[in-house]
mmCIF file of C-alpha atoms in Angstrom:
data_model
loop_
_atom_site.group_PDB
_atom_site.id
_atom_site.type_symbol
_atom_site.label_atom_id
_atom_site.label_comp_id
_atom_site.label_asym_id
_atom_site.label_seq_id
_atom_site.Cartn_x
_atom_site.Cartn_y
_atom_site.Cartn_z
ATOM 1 C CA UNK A 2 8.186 8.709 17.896
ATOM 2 C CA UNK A 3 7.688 9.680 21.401
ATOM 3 C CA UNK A 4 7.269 5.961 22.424
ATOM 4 C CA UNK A 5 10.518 4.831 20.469
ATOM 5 C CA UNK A 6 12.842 7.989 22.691
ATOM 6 C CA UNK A 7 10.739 6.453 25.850
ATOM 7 C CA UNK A 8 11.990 2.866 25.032
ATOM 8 C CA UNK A 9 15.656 4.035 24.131
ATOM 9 C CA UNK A 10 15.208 3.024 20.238
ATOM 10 C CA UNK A 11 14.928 6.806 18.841
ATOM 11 C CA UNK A 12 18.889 6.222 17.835
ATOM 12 C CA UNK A 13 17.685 3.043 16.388
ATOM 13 C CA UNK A 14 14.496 3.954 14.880
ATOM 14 C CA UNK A 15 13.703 6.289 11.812
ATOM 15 C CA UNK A 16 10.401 7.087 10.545
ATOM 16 C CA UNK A 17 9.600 9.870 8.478
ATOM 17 C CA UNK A 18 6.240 10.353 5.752
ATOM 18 C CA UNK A 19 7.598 10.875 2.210
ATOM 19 C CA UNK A 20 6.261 14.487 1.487
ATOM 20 C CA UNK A 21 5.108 14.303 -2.295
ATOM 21 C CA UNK A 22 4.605 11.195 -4.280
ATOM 22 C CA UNK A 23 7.900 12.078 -5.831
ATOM 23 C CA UNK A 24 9.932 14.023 -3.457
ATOM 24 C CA UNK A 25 12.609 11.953 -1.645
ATOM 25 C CA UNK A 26 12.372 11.726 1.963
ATOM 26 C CA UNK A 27 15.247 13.696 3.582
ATOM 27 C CA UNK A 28 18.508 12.527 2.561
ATOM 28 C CA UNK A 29 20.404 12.572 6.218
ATOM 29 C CA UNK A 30 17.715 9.469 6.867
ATOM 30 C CA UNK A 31 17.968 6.875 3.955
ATOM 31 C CA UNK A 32 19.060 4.560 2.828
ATOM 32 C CA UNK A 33 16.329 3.040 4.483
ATOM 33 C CA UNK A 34 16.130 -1.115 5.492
ATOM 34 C CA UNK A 35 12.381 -0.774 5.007
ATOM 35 C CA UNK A 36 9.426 1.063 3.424
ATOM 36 C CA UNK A 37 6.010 0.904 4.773
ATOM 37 C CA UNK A 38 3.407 1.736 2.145
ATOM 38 C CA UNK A 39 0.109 1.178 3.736
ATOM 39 C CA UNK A 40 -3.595 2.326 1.841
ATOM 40 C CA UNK A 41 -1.567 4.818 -0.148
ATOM 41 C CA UNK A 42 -1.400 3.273 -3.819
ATOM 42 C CA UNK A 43 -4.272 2.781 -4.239
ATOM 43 C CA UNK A 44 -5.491 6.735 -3.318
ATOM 44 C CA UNK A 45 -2.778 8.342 -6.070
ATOM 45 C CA UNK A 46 -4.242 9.064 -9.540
ATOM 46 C CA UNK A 47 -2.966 7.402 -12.701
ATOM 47 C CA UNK A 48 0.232 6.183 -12.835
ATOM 48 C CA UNK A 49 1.686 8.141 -10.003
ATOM 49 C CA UNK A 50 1.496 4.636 -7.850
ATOM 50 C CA UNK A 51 4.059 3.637 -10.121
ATOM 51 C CA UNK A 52 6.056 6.869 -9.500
ATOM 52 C CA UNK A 53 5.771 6.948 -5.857
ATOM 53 C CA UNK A 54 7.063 3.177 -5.600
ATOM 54 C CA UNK A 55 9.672 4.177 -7.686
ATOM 55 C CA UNK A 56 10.777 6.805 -5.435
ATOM 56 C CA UNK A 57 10.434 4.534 -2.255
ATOM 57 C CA UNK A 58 12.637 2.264 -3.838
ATOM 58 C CA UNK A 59 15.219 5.002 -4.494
ATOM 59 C CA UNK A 60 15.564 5.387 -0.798
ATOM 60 C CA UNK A 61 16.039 1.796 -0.070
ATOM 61 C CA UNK A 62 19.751 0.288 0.663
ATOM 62 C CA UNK A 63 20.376 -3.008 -1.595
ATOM 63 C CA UNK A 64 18.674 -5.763 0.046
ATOM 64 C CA UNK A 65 16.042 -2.996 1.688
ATOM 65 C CA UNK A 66 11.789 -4.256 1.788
ATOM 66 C CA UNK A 67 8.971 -2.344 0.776
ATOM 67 C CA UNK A 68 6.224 -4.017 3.216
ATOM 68 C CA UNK A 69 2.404 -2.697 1.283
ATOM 69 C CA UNK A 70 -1.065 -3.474 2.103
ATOM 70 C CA UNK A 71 -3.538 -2.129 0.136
ATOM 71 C CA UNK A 72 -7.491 -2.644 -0.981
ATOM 72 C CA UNK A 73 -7.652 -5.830 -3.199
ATOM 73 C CA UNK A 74 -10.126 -6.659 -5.746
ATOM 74 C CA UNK A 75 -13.390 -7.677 -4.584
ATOM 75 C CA UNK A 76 -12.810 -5.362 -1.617
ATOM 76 C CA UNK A 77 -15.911 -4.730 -0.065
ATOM 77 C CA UNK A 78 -15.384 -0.933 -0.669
ATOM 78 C CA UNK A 79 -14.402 -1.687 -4.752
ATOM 79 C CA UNK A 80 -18.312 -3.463 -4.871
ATOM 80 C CA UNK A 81 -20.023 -0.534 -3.775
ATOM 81 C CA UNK A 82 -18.039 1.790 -5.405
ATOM 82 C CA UNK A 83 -19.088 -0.645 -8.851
ATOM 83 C CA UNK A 84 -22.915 -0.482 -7.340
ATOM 84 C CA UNK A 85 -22.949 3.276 -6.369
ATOM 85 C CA UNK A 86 -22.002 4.070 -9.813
ATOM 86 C CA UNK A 87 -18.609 5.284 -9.242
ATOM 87 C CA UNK A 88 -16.798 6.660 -12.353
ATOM 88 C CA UNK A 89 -14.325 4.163 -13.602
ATOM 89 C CA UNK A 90 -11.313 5.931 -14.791
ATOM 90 C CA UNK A 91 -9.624 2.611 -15.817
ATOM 91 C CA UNK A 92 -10.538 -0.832 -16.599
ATOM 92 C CA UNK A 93 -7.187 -2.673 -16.638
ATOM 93 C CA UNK A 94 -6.500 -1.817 -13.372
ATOM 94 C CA UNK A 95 -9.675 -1.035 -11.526
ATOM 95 C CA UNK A 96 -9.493 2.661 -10.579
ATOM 96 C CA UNK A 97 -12.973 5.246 -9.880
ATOM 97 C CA UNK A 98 -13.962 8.542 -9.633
ATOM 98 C CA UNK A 99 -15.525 8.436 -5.340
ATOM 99 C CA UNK A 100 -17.934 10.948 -4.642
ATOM 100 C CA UNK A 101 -16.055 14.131 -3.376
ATOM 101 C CA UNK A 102 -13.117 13.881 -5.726
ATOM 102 C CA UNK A 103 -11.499 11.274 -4.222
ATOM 103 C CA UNK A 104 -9.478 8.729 -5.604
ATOM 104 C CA UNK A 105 -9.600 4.949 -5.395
ATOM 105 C CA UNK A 106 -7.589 1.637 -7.492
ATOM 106 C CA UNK A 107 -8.414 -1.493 -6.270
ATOM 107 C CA UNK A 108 -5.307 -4.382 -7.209
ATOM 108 C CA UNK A 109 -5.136 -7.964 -8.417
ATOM 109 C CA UNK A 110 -1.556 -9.842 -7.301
ATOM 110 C CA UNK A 111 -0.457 -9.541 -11.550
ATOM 111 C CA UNK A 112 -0.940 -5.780 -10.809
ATOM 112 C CA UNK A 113 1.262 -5.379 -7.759
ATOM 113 C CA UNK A 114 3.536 -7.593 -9.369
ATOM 114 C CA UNK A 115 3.917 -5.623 -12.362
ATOM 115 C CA UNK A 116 4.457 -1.974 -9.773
ATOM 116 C CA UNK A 117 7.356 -3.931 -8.182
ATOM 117 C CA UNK A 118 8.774 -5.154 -12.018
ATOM 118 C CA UNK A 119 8.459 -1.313 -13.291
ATOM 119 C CA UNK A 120 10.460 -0.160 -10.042
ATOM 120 C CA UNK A 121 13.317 -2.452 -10.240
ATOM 121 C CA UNK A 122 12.391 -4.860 -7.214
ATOM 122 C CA UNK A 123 11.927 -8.724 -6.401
ATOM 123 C CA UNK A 124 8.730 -10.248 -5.195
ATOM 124 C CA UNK A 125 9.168 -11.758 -2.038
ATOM 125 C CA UNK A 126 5.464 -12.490 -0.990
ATOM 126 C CA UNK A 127 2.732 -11.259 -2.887
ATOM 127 C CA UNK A 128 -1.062 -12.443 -1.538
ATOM 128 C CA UNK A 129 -4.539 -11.716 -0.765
ATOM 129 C CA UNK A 130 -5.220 -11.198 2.926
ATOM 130 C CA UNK A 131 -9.382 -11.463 3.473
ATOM 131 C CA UNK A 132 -10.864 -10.795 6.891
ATOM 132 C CA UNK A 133 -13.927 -10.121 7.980
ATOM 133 C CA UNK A 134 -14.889 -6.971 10.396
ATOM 134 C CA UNK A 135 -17.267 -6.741 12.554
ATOM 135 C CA UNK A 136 -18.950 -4.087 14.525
ATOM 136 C CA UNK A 137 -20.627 -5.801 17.200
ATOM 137 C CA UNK A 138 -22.732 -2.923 18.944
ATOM 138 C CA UNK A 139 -24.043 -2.722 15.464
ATOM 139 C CA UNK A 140 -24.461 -6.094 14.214
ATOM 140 C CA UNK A 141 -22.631 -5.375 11.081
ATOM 141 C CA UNK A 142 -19.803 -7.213 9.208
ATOM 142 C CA UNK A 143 -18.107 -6.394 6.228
ATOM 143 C CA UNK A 144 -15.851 -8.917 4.202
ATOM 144 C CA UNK A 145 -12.648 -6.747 3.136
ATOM 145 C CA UNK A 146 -9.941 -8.030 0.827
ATOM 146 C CA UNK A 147 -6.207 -6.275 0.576
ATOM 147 C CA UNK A 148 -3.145 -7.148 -1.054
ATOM 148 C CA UNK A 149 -0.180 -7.843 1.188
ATOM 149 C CA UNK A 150 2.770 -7.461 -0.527
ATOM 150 C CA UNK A 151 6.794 -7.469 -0.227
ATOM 151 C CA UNK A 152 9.306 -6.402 -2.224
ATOM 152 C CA UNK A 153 13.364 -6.598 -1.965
ATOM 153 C CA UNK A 154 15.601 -4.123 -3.878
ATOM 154 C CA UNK A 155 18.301 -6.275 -5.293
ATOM 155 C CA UNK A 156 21.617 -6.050 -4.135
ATOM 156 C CA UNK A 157 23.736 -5.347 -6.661
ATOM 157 C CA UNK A 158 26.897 -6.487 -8.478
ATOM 158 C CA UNK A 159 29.256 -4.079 -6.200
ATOM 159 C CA UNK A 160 27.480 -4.670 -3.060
#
């Protein structure tokens, strides 16, 4: 925020972190042209994904994006989590039980798809991005696999 006043775009500019996977983000802000929804999703248990779409998509003027990435299938992190023994909590959509409590869904294209369908919105690009990572000074890599996705709230009849 600090770099956006120093550039002259704070007037421009608003960001703000949705408190609650279904609280609203302040009201004085939206409607909002875009939504950034990055390695969240896939964290929230159940169906809340679905729920916290939903309410990004509330907050979005007609014609408004929701720009996700999130951890694909196959992701390098979903594999170990299938060799570690991870608790799967649901096979349709790939979700498990981590170590410590925490939370983890991994997502094909047909499932992202069918989040944007159940919150109202048009696919604009929906793919798998796979990179590898490296760590040099350690002579690792890792091959890691997200979904990139982007999704338009239809403008409607009035608008």
């Amino acid at each position: 925020a600090w770099r956006c006043a120093e550039q002259g775009l704070s007037e421009r500019l608003t960001s703000e972190i949705q408190p609650g996977k279904t609280t609203p983000c302040s009201p004085e802000h939206g409607p909002f042209d875009h939504v950034m929804i990055l390695c969240t999703l896939s964290a929230i248990p159940g169906e809340d994904d679905a729920a916290l779409l939903a309410s990004a998509t509330a907050a979005l003027r007609p014609g408004g994006l929701v720009l996700i990435r999130d951890h694909g299938m196959y992701d390098m992190r979903h594999l170990k989590d299938v060799r570690r023994g991870a608790v799967l909590l649901d096979r349709e959509r790939p979700a498990y039980l981590r170590p410590g409590g925490m939370h983890r869904r991994y997502y094909s294209l047909q499932d992202m798809a069918a989040l944007a369908g159940g919150a109202g919105l048009e696919v604009v690009e929906n793919r798998y991005l796979c990179i590898r990572q490296r760590n040099e000074k350690k002579g690792l890599e890792w091959d890691r696999v997200y979904v990139h996705s982007v999704f338009r709230r239809p403008f409607d009849s009035g608008d």
